[in-house]
């Protein structure tokens, strides 16, 4: 069986044979069939991906455009930038594309580190990318969350000084799923000196109803916002994300990127354009995530696990009052979770998968 599968994969027939691309003229798969494909093996609840994606229109864009991959197709850069600018109600000159928002995070790190100083970041927060800041010589200043696991904006503001090159806010925050109120953030940004970059990571904002901060870029030249197609848009493996900022700031960041706007493949750009149009898919994912999240939180609470109210596609919860070996149970049931983020309180995070996956997760740890 496995030999046949390997052979099918090698010959390329596997894609069709495994049902990933339906035979009939690349018909668009339904969300249901996507769920079924995933259910057979590992349950991946680690990296906050969208279990239903890519969207049907994005799948079609990939399939329809394979043949143009032999060319650079520079013109497609303008199309995706125009589509993103329209979506965020900004101008084309305010957008920079990256191979995932991670590339933009790296560009920001490089730019912020041109002069020595420190950077301010909540703890815990999304911090993998700060290795670049550390290695380029900026001092890390981590600001603990409040007791209810929210970003402490006042303490963050107080930590910013003349030497601070960058302050990072992940909104909603990863791993806690908490959201800073928009008015509080607007006020926060207004009180940061122009010599400090204010970096707002909106990777998960589509899981909320809160408006982006993109409309502030004209009045705040030190503001950088990143967004990604990896989360609700379901294109994590396609690697496409972007920065939104004042045009001068975009020029500064572009100066750190050797092939400006073209680290992203043509297929990923076309899939992203299609995803932006697929409003039904995004609405479906939002609703499915909300239902599965509510179910999971209710079940975790029954297991004595304190849960932080989530505004995202993951849940931050405590294993302090959970008596079984949580990580062993995940392993035994072929489920990928994450790690302990805070030893004090034994806080961990679980990604929201499909409802079926979350039922399997709960069954595994009951
Ligand atoms: C808060 C946050 N920002 C950025 C990223 C990077 O995502 P990508 O590079 O896929 O856009 C992630 C990925 O998990 C994330 O959680």
mmCIF file of C-alpha atoms and ligand atoms in Angstrom:
data_model
loop_
_atom_site.group_PDB
_atom_site.id
_atom_site.type_symbol
_atom_site.label_atom_id
_atom_site.label_comp_id
_atom_site.label_asym_id
_atom_site.label_seq_id
_atom_site.Cartn_x
_atom_site.Cartn_y
_atom_site.Cartn_z
ATOM 1 C CA UNK A 1 0.000 0.000 0.000
ATOM 2 C CA UNK A 2 2.703 2.431 1.013
ATOM 3 C CA UNK A 3 4.754 1.402 -2.036
ATOM 4 C CA UNK A 4 1.865 2.159 -4.317
ATOM 5 C CA UNK A 5 1.453 5.533 -2.647
ATOM 6 C CA UNK A 6 5.176 6.348 -3.017
ATOM 7 C CA UNK A 7 5.040 5.348 -6.654
ATOM 8 C CA UNK A 8 1.936 7.427 -7.262
ATOM 9 C CA UNK A 9 3.628 10.379 -5.615
ATOM 10 C CA UNK A 10 6.757 9.983 -7.723
ATOM 11 C CA UNK A 11 4.823 9.779 -10.965
ATOM 12 C CA UNK A 12 2.707 12.762 -10.033
ATOM 13 C CA UNK A 13 -0.427 10.639 -10.353
ATOM 14 C CA UNK A 14 -0.580 10.637 -6.585
ATOM 15 C CA UNK A 15 -2.016 14.118 -6.537
ATOM 16 C CA UNK A 16 -5.024 12.926 -8.468
ATOM 17 C CA UNK A 17 -5.086 9.442 -6.969
ATOM 18 C CA UNK A 18 -5.142 10.755 -3.422
ATOM 19 C CA UNK A 19 -8.054 12.985 -4.262
ATOM 20 C CA UNK A 20 -6.194 16.238 -3.625
ATOM 21 C CA UNK A 21 -7.062 17.458 -7.100
ATOM 22 C CA UNK A 22 -10.362 16.040 -8.358
ATOM 23 C CA UNK A 23 -10.184 14.484 -11.809
ATOM 24 C CA UNK A 24 -12.969 16.370 -13.521
ATOM 25 C CA UNK A 25 -11.408 19.493 -14.913
ATOM 26 C CA UNK A 26 -9.970 20.589 -11.564
ATOM 27 C CA UNK A 27 -13.435 20.933 -10.080
ATOM 28 C CA UNK A 28 -13.409 23.009 -6.928
ATOM 29 C CA UNK A 29 -13.445 20.756 -3.839
ATOM 30 C CA UNK A 30 -16.000 21.484 -1.159
ATOM 31 C CA UNK A 31 -14.968 22.356 2.366
ATOM 32 C CA UNK A 32 -16.283 18.911 3.413
ATOM 33 C CA UNK A 33 -13.929 17.011 1.116
ATOM 34 C CA UNK A 34 -11.019 19.106 2.347
ATOM 35 C CA UNK A 35 -11.855 18.100 5.907
ATOM 36 C CA UNK A 36 -11.990 14.409 4.927
ATOM 37 C CA UNK A 37 -8.570 14.522 3.263
ATOM 38 C CA UNK A 38 -7.005 15.711 6.469
ATOM 39 C CA UNK A 39 -8.696 13.361 8.868
ATOM 40 C CA UNK A 40 -6.756 10.200 8.085
ATOM 41 C CA UNK A 41 -3.427 10.859 9.797
ATOM 42 C CA UNK A 42 -1.690 13.305 12.084
ATOM 43 C CA UNK A 43 -3.858 15.897 13.823
ATOM 44 C CA UNK A 44 -1.911 19.120 13.467
ATOM 45 C CA UNK A 45 -2.888 21.546 16.207
ATOM 46 C CA UNK A 46 0.484 23.230 16.565
ATOM 47 C CA UNK A 47 1.042 26.109 14.146
ATOM 48 C CA UNK A 48 -2.294 27.937 13.923
ATOM 49 C CA UNK A 49 -2.883 27.040 10.296
ATOM 50 C CA UNK A 50 -6.317 26.999 8.679
ATOM 51 C CA UNK A 51 -7.488 23.348 8.531
ATOM 52 C CA UNK A 52 -9.875 24.100 5.632
ATOM 53 C CA UNK A 53 -7.579 26.032 3.317
ATOM 54 C CA UNK A 54 -6.464 26.940 0.677
ATOM 55 C CA UNK A 55 -9.793 28.405 -0.388
ATOM 56 C CA UNK A 56 -11.539 26.836 -3.402
ATOM 57 C CA UNK A 57 -10.737 29.875 -5.561
ATOM 58 C CA UNK A 58 -7.086 29.774 -4.473
ATOM 59 C CA UNK A 59 -6.858 26.066 -5.355
ATOM 60 C CA UNK A 60 -8.235 26.839 -8.769
ATOM 61 C CA UNK A 61 -5.739 29.690 -9.219
ATOM 62 C CA UNK A 62 -2.843 27.351 -8.380
ATOM 63 C CA UNK A 63 -4.097 24.652 -10.747
ATOM 64 C CA UNK A 64 -4.902 27.016 -13.613
ATOM 65 C CA UNK A 65 -1.556 28.802 -13.555
ATOM 66 C CA UNK A 66 1.039 26.062 -13.165
ATOM 67 C CA UNK A 67 2.023 26.460 -16.817
ATOM 68 C CA UNK A 68 3.163 30.070 -16.433
ATOM 69 C CA UNK A 69 5.684 29.186 -13.727
ATOM 70 C CA UNK A 70 8.510 29.160 -16.264
ATOM 71 C CA UNK A 71 8.400 32.987 -16.480
ATOM 72 C CA UNK A 72 9.087 35.637 -13.853
ATOM 73 C CA UNK A 73 5.796 37.329 -14.774
ATOM 74 C CA UNK A 74 6.770 40.633 -13.170
ATOM 75 C CA UNK A 75 3.367 42.146 -14.031
ATOM 76 C CA UNK A 76 1.629 39.912 -11.476
ATOM 77 C CA UNK A 77 3.436 41.807 -8.704
ATOM 78 C CA UNK A 78 1.417 44.915 -9.599
ATOM 79 C CA UNK A 79 -1.844 42.923 -9.573
ATOM 80 C CA UNK A 80 -1.392 41.470 -6.104
ATOM 81 C CA UNK A 81 -0.176 44.772 -4.658
ATOM 82 C CA UNK A 82 -3.212 46.542 -6.132
ATOM 83 C CA UNK A 83 -5.536 43.878 -4.677
ATOM 84 C CA UNK A 84 -3.931 44.161 -1.223
ATOM 85 C CA UNK A 85 -3.990 47.968 -1.314
ATOM 86 C CA UNK A 86 -7.692 47.905 -2.205
ATOM 87 C CA UNK A 87 -8.453 45.403 0.551
ATOM 88 C CA UNK A 88 -6.729 47.566 3.181
ATOM 89 C CA UNK A 89 -7.865 50.904 1.778
ATOM 90 C CA UNK A 90 -4.312 52.198 1.297
ATOM 91 C CA UNK A 91 -2.198 53.044 -1.775
ATOM 92 C CA UNK A 92 0.047 50.613 -3.679
ATOM 93 C CA UNK A 93 3.138 52.484 -2.443
ATOM 94 C CA UNK A 94 2.144 51.480 1.102
ATOM 95 C CA UNK A 95 2.598 47.722 0.512
ATOM 96 C CA UNK A 96 5.656 45.462 0.580
ATOM 97 C CA UNK A 97 5.360 41.718 -0.145
ATOM 98 C CA UNK A 98 7.274 39.011 1.661
ATOM 99 C CA UNK A 99 7.602 35.223 1.584
ATOM 100 C CA UNK A 100 5.225 34.978 4.518
ATOM 101 C CA UNK A 101 5.048 37.819 7.005
ATOM 102 C CA UNK A 102 8.167 36.210 8.523
ATOM 103 C CA UNK A 103 10.244 37.754 5.753
ATOM 104 C CA UNK A 104 8.803 41.161 6.608
ATOM 105 C CA UNK A 105 9.516 40.563 10.315
ATOM 106 C CA UNK A 106 13.128 39.903 9.292
ATOM 107 C CA UNK A 107 13.308 43.057 7.175
ATOM 108 C CA UNK A 108 11.949 45.095 10.079
ATOM 109 C CA UNK A 109 14.535 43.483 12.363
ATOM 110 C CA UNK A 110 17.340 44.370 9.957
ATOM 111 C CA UNK A 111 16.133 47.927 9.552
ATOM 112 C CA UNK A 112 15.590 48.471 13.288
ATOM 113 C CA UNK A 113 19.092 47.182 14.034
ATOM 114 C CA UNK A 114 20.926 49.643 11.791
ATOM 115 C CA UNK A 115 21.595 51.641 14.956
ATOM 116 C CA UNK A 116 22.301 50.081 18.337
ATOM 117 C CA UNK A 117 19.758 50.211 21.137
ATOM 118 C CA UNK A 118 16.971 48.068 22.576
ATOM 119 C CA UNK A 119 13.594 46.683 21.587
ATOM 120 C CA UNK A 120 10.468 46.164 23.678
ATOM 121 C CA UNK A 121 8.297 43.058 23.349
ATOM 122 C CA UNK A 122 5.550 41.500 25.506
ATOM 123 C CA UNK A 123 6.271 38.178 27.203
ATOM 124 C CA UNK A 124 5.008 35.709 26.158
ATOM 125 C CA UNK A 125 4.397 36.793 22.604
ATOM 126 C CA UNK A 126 5.355 35.752 19.075
ATOM 127 C CA UNK A 127 9.109 35.945 19.418
ATOM 128 C CA UNK A 128 10.800 33.448 17.054
ATOM 129 C CA UNK A 129 11.703 36.244 14.663
ATOM 130 C CA UNK A 130 13.501 38.280 17.358
ATOM 131 C CA UNK A 131 16.538 36.009 17.013
ATOM 132 C CA UNK A 132 17.469 38.338 14.122
ATOM 133 C CA UNK A 133 17.209 41.388 16.389
ATOM 134 C CA UNK A 134 19.277 39.622 19.056
ATOM 135 C CA UNK A 135 21.958 38.548 16.609
ATOM 136 C CA UNK A 136 22.155 42.026 15.106
ATOM 137 C CA UNK A 137 22.873 43.411 18.561
ATOM 138 C CA UNK A 138 19.647 44.984 19.884
ATOM 139 C CA UNK A 139 18.975 44.447 23.594
ATOM 140 C CA UNK A 140 15.724 42.655 24.405
ATOM 141 C CA UNK A 141 13.376 44.246 26.938
ATOM 142 C CA UNK A 142 10.535 41.805 27.672
ATOM 143 C CA UNK A 143 7.442 43.167 29.381
ATOM 144 C CA UNK A 144 5.295 40.635 31.291
ATOM 145 C CA UNK A 145 1.596 40.365 30.470
ATOM 146 C CA UNK A 146 -1.040 41.465 32.959
ATOM 147 C CA UNK A 147 -2.496 38.855 35.349
ATOM 148 C CA UNK A 148 -5.310 38.183 32.862
ATOM 149 C CA UNK A 149 -2.742 37.520 30.096
ATOM 150 C CA UNK A 150 -3.250 40.776 28.210
ATOM 151 C CA UNK A 151 -0.483 42.908 26.743
ATOM 152 C CA UNK A 152 0.378 45.565 29.322
ATOM 153 C CA UNK A 153 0.312 48.620 27.071
ATOM 154 C CA UNK A 154 1.073 51.048 29.866
ATOM 155 C CA UNK A 155 4.183 49.117 30.946
ATOM 156 C CA UNK A 156 5.233 48.764 27.304
ATOM 157 C CA UNK A 157 4.907 52.521 26.824
ATOM 158 C CA UNK A 158 6.912 53.199 29.991
ATOM 159 C CA UNK A 159 9.664 50.833 28.805
ATOM 160 C CA UNK A 160 10.232 52.834 25.608
ATOM 161 C CA UNK A 161 13.150 55.253 26.014
ATOM 162 C CA UNK A 162 15.510 57.259 23.794
ATOM 163 C CA UNK A 163 17.450 54.088 22.935
ATOM 164 C CA UNK A 164 14.392 52.044 21.925
ATOM 165 C CA UNK A 165 14.502 51.239 18.220
ATOM 166 C CA UNK A 166 11.398 49.065 18.065
ATOM 167 C CA UNK A 167 8.297 48.182 20.058
ATOM 168 C CA UNK A 168 6.371 45.073 18.964
ATOM 169 C CA UNK A 169 2.677 44.401 19.576
ATOM 170 C CA UNK A 170 1.081 41.219 18.288
ATOM 171 C CA UNK A 171 -2.660 41.910 18.071
ATOM 172 C CA UNK A 172 -4.329 39.550 18.835
ATOM 173 C CA UNK A 173 -1.392 38.179 20.769
ATOM 174 C CA UNK A 174 0.143 34.788 20.057
ATOM 175 C CA UNK A 175 0.105 32.581 22.206
ATOM 176 C CA UNK A 176 -2.543 34.091 24.494
ATOM 177 C CA UNK A 177 -5.219 35.037 21.943
ATOM 178 C CA UNK A 178 -5.973 38.291 23.763
ATOM 179 C CA UNK A 179 -6.873 41.468 21.897
ATOM 180 C CA UNK A 180 -5.863 45.073 22.644
ATOM 181 C CA UNK A 181 -8.782 47.448 22.164
ATOM 182 C CA UNK A 182 -8.354 49.601 19.073
ATOM 183 C CA UNK A 183 -8.762 52.911 20.894
ATOM 184 C CA UNK A 184 -6.111 51.901 23.440
ATOM 185 C CA UNK A 185 -3.711 51.002 20.645
ATOM 186 C CA UNK A 186 -4.355 54.269 18.799
ATOM 187 C CA UNK A 187 -3.569 56.094 22.013
ATOM 188 C CA UNK A 188 -0.467 53.940 22.588
ATOM 189 C CA UNK A 189 0.906 54.635 19.108
ATOM 190 C CA UNK A 190 0.325 58.371 19.509
ATOM 191 C CA UNK A 191 2.507 58.326 22.619
ATOM 192 C CA UNK A 192 5.545 56.565 21.141
ATOM 193 C CA UNK A 193 8.334 58.883 19.889
ATOM 194 C CA UNK A 194 8.837 58.975 16.113
ATOM 195 C CA UNK A 195 12.391 57.661 16.599
ATOM 196 C CA UNK A 196 10.963 54.281 17.719
ATOM 197 C CA UNK A 197 9.384 51.920 15.189
ATOM 198 C CA UNK A 198 5.929 50.748 16.261
ATOM 199 C CA UNK A 199 5.413 47.300 14.842
ATOM 200 C CA UNK A 200 1.871 45.874 14.950
ATOM 201 C CA UNK A 201 1.524 42.242 13.862
ATOM 202 C CA UNK A 202 -2.053 41.615 12.689
ATOM 203 C CA UNK A 203 -1.556 37.967 11.674
ATOM 204 C CA UNK A 204 -4.783 36.922 13.429
ATOM 205 C CA UNK A 205 -6.898 40.088 13.204
ATOM 206 C CA UNK A 206 -9.263 38.456 10.661
ATOM 207 C CA UNK A 207 -10.510 36.185 13.442
ATOM 208 C CA UNK A 208 -11.927 39.294 15.159
ATOM 209 C CA UNK A 209 -14.330 42.003 14.090
ATOM 210 C CA UNK A 210 -11.846 44.736 15.016
ATOM 211 C CA UNK A 211 -10.731 47.186 12.337
ATOM 212 C CA UNK A 212 -7.067 47.142 11.276
ATOM 213 C CA UNK A 213 -4.728 50.018 12.155
ATOM 214 C CA UNK A 214 -3.793 50.475 8.487
ATOM 215 C CA UNK A 215 -5.628 53.790 8.320
ATOM 216 C CA UNK A 216 -3.032 55.299 10.703
ATOM 217 C CA UNK A 217 -0.003 54.971 8.415
ATOM 218 C CA UNK A 218 -0.323 58.443 6.899
ATOM 219 C CA UNK A 219 -0.233 60.163 10.262
ATOM 220 C CA UNK A 220 2.334 57.819 11.885
ATOM 221 C CA UNK A 221 5.477 57.448 9.750
ATOM 222 C CA UNK A 222 7.045 55.123 12.373
ATOM 223 C CA UNK A 223 4.165 52.609 12.182
ATOM 224 C CA UNK A 224 4.580 49.233 10.426
ATOM 225 C CA UNK A 225 1.723 46.718 10.214
ATOM 226 C CA UNK A 226 2.200 43.144 9.030
ATOM 227 C CA UNK A 227 -0.494 40.867 7.705
ATOM 228 C CA UNK A 228 -0.368 37.339 6.341
ATOM 229 C CA UNK A 229 -2.166 34.918 4.048
ATOM 230 C CA UNK A 230 -1.028 32.036 6.298
ATOM 231 C CA UNK A 231 -3.859 32.109 8.805
ATOM 232 C CA UNK A 232 -7.533 32.669 7.888
ATOM 233 C CA UNK A 233 -6.645 32.674 4.161
ATOM 234 C CA UNK A 234 -5.221 29.157 4.482
ATOM 235 C CA UNK A 235 -2.000 29.699 2.504
ATOM 236 C CA UNK A 236 0.679 29.006 5.143
ATOM 237 C CA UNK A 237 2.715 26.765 2.850
ATOM 238 C CA UNK A 238 2.421 29.191 -0.065
ATOM 239 C CA UNK A 239 4.439 31.758 1.938
ATOM 240 C CA UNK A 240 2.908 35.146 1.318
ATOM 241 C CA UNK A 241 2.501 38.063 3.676
ATOM 242 C CA UNK A 242 3.002 41.814 3.550
ATOM 243 C CA UNK A 243 3.774 45.057 5.315
ATOM 244 C CA UNK A 244 1.549 48.122 5.306
ATOM 245 C CA UNK A 245 3.306 51.394 6.133
ATOM 246 C CA UNK A 246 3.945 54.953 5.069
ATOM 247 C CA UNK A 247 5.674 55.038 1.639
ATOM 248 C CA UNK A 248 8.991 56.257 3.100
ATOM 249 C CA UNK A 249 8.973 53.365 5.576
ATOM 250 C CA UNK A 250 8.154 50.907 2.770
ATOM 251 C CA UNK A 251 11.174 52.263 0.850
ATOM 252 C CA UNK A 252 13.356 51.733 3.921
ATOM 253 C CA UNK A 253 12.188 48.122 4.294
ATOM 254 C CA UNK A 254 12.464 47.481 0.541
ATOM 255 C CA UNK A 255 16.099 48.561 0.835
ATOM 256 C CA UNK A 256 16.642 45.493 3.026
ATOM 257 C CA UNK A 257 15.104 43.094 0.448
ATOM 258 C CA UNK A 258 17.265 42.261 -2.568
ATOM 259 C CA UNK A 259 14.484 41.262 -4.973
ATOM 260 C CA UNK A 260 11.817 43.652 -3.804
ATOM 261 C CA UNK A 261 8.322 42.098 -3.809
ATOM 262 C CA UNK A 262 9.550 39.038 -5.668
ATOM 263 C CA UNK A 263 10.534 36.511 -3.044
ATOM 264 C CA UNK A 264 6.928 35.278 -3.413
ATOM 265 C CA UNK A 265 6.201 32.884 -6.285
ATOM 266 C CA UNK A 266 3.815 33.818 -9.080
ATOM 267 C CA UNK A 267 1.513 30.938 -8.064
ATOM 268 C CA UNK A 268 1.316 32.187 -4.487
ATOM 269 C CA UNK A 269 0.596 35.714 -5.663
ATOM 270 C CA UNK A 270 -2.237 34.494 -7.914
ATOM 271 C CA UNK A 271 -3.623 32.267 -5.159
ATOM 272 C CA UNK A 272 -3.570 35.222 -2.778
ATOM 273 C CA UNK A 273 -5.457 37.416 -5.266
ATOM 274 C CA UNK A 274 -8.064 34.649 -5.577
ATOM 275 C CA UNK A 275 -8.262 34.255 -1.784
ATOM 276 C CA UNK A 276 -9.021 37.936 -1.328
ATOM 277 C CA UNK A 277 -12.031 37.464 -3.606
ATOM 278 C CA UNK A 278 -13.248 34.348 -1.801
ATOM 279 C CA UNK A 279 -15.298 36.111 0.830
ATOM 280 C CA UNK A 280 -17.597 33.132 1.361
ATOM 281 C CA UNK A 281 -14.670 30.900 2.251
ATOM 282 C CA UNK A 282 -13.331 33.448 4.751
ATOM 283 C CA UNK A 283 -16.776 33.850 6.330
ATOM 284 C CA UNK A 284 -17.171 30.050 6.539
ATOM 285 C CA UNK A 285 -13.745 29.648 8.162
ATOM 286 C CA UNK A 286 -14.505 32.403 10.651
ATOM 287 C CA UNK A 287 -17.764 30.710 11.655
ATOM 288 C CA UNK A 288 -16.350 27.163 11.741
ATOM 289 C CA UNK A 289 -13.419 28.343 13.863
ATOM 290 C CA UNK A 290 -15.740 30.117 16.298
ATOM 291 C CA UNK A 291 -17.948 27.058 16.787
ATOM 292 C CA UNK A 292 -15.008 24.673 17.253
ATOM 293 C CA UNK A 293 -13.349 27.162 19.609
ATOM 294 C CA UNK A 294 -16.453 27.489 21.790
ATOM 295 C CA UNK A 295 -16.800 23.704 21.946
ATOM 296 C CA UNK A 296 -13.132 23.226 22.882
ATOM 297 C CA UNK A 297 -13.142 25.908 25.580
ATOM 298 C CA UNK A 298 -16.296 24.436 27.149
ATOM 299 C CA UNK A 299 -14.741 20.942 27.167
ATOM 300 C CA UNK A 300 -11.369 22.147 28.503
ATOM 301 C CA UNK A 301 -13.177 23.892 31.337
ATOM 302 C CA UNK A 302 -14.906 20.610 32.213
ATOM 303 C CA UNK A 303 -11.383 19.155 32.573
ATOM 304 C CA UNK A 304 -10.475 21.894 35.098
ATOM 305 C CA UNK A 305 -8.332 23.772 32.618
ATOM 306 C CA UNK A 306 -8.514 27.538 32.950
ATOM 307 C CA UNK A 307 -8.875 29.088 29.462
ATOM 308 C CA UNK A 308 -8.128 32.622 28.328
ATOM 309 C CA UNK A 309 -10.939 34.051 26.163
ATOM 310 C CA UNK A 310 -9.633 33.704 22.617
ATOM 311 C CA UNK A 311 -9.916 36.123 19.688
ATOM 312 C CA UNK A 312 -8.019 33.804 17.376
ATOM 313 C CA UNK A 313 -7.774 30.279 15.970
ATOM 314 C CA UNK A 314 -5.994 28.979 19.070
ATOM 315 C CA UNK A 315 -6.620 28.732 22.800
ATOM 316 C CA UNK A 316 -4.253 29.485 25.674
ATOM 317 C CA UNK A 317 -5.056 27.310 28.662
ATOM 318 C CA UNK A 318 -3.565 26.109 31.917
ATOM 319 C CA UNK A 319 -2.604 22.543 32.794
ATOM 320 C CA UNK A 320 -2.055 23.495 36.455
ATOM 321 C CA UNK A 321 -5.181 21.614 37.611
ATOM 322 C CA UNK A 322 -5.063 18.859 35.014
ATOM 323 C CA UNK A 323 -3.921 15.605 36.558
ATOM 324 C CA UNK A 324 -3.027 13.422 33.541
ATOM 325 C CA UNK A 325 0.118 13.456 31.369
ATOM 326 C CA UNK A 326 -1.192 15.825 28.707
ATOM 327 C CA UNK A 327 1.783 15.658 26.346
ATOM 328 C CA UNK A 328 1.981 11.855 26.511
ATOM 329 C CA UNK A 329 -1.729 11.623 25.667
ATOM 330 C CA UNK A 330 -1.228 13.892 22.658
ATOM 331 C CA UNK A 331 1.672 11.777 21.469
ATOM 332 C CA UNK A 332 -0.232 8.504 21.936
ATOM 333 C CA UNK A 333 -3.112 9.880 19.879
ATOM 334 C CA UNK A 334 -1.004 11.284 17.047
ATOM 335 C CA UNK A 335 -1.853 14.868 17.906
ATOM 336 C CA UNK A 336 0.618 17.728 17.581
ATOM 337 C CA UNK A 337 0.186 20.457 20.184
ATOM 338 C CA UNK A 338 2.724 22.984 21.403
ATOM 339 C CA UNK A 339 4.867 23.400 24.509
ATOM 340 C CA UNK A 340 4.524 24.990 27.910
ATOM 341 C CA UNK A 341 4.892 28.736 27.414
ATOM 342 C CA UNK A 342 4.797 29.706 31.077
ATOM 343 C CA UNK A 343 5.997 27.216 33.663
ATOM 344 C CA UNK A 344 4.177 29.222 36.318
ATOM 345 C CA UNK A 345 0.604 28.056 35.761
ATOM 346 C CA UNK A 346 1.638 25.513 33.119
ATOM 347 C CA UNK A 347 0.151 27.510 30.245
ATOM 348 C CA UNK A 348 0.052 25.903 26.834
ATOM 349 C CA UNK A 349 -1.661 26.591 23.499
ATOM 350 C CA UNK A 350 -3.759 24.495 21.167
ATOM 351 C CA UNK A 351 -4.692 25.410 17.598
ATOM 352 C CA UNK A 352 -8.361 25.145 16.620
ATOM 353 C CA UNK A 353 -8.687 22.494 13.937
ATOM 354 C CA UNK A 354 -11.923 21.181 12.450
ATOM 355 C CA UNK A 355 -14.741 20.233 14.832
ATOM 356 C CA UNK A 356 -13.907 16.566 14.252
ATOM 357 C CA UNK A 357 -10.257 17.187 15.144
ATOM 358 C CA UNK A 358 -11.215 19.077 18.291
ATOM 359 C CA UNK A 359 -13.512 16.228 19.328
ATOM 360 C CA UNK A 360 -10.615 13.833 18.829
ATOM 361 C CA UNK A 361 -8.355 16.147 20.836
ATOM 362 C CA UNK A 362 -10.812 16.330 23.731
ATOM 363 C CA UNK A 363 -11.414 12.567 23.640
ATOM 364 C CA UNK A 364 -7.641 12.009 23.772
ATOM 365 C CA UNK A 365 -7.129 14.094 26.911
ATOM 366 C CA UNK A 366 -10.360 13.177 28.778
HETATM 367 C C1 LIG B 1 1.845 36.383 15.275
HETATM 368 C C2 LIG B 1 2.485 35.778 14.087
HETATM 369 N N1 LIG B 1 3.129 36.582 13.246
HETATM 370 C C3 LIG B 1 3.729 36.102 12.154
HETATM 371 C C4 LIG B 1 3.711 34.751 11.880
HETATM 372 C C5 LIG B 1 4.442 34.266 10.666
HETATM 373 O O1 LIG B 1 3.579 33.789 9.728
HETATM 374 P P1 LIG B 1 3.915 33.708 8.176
HETATM 375 O O2 LIG B 1 5.388 33.887 7.999
HETATM 376 O O3 LIG B 1 3.457 32.373 7.756
HETATM 377 O O4 LIG B 1 3.151 34.839 7.557
HETATM 378 C C6 LIG B 1 3.064 33.874 12.729
HETATM 379 C C7 LIG B 1 3.043 32.422 12.471
HETATM 380 O O5 LIG B 1 2.593 31.607 13.202
HETATM 381 C C8 LIG B 1 2.436 34.403 13.875
HETATM 382 O O6 LIG B 1 1.809 33.616 14.758
#
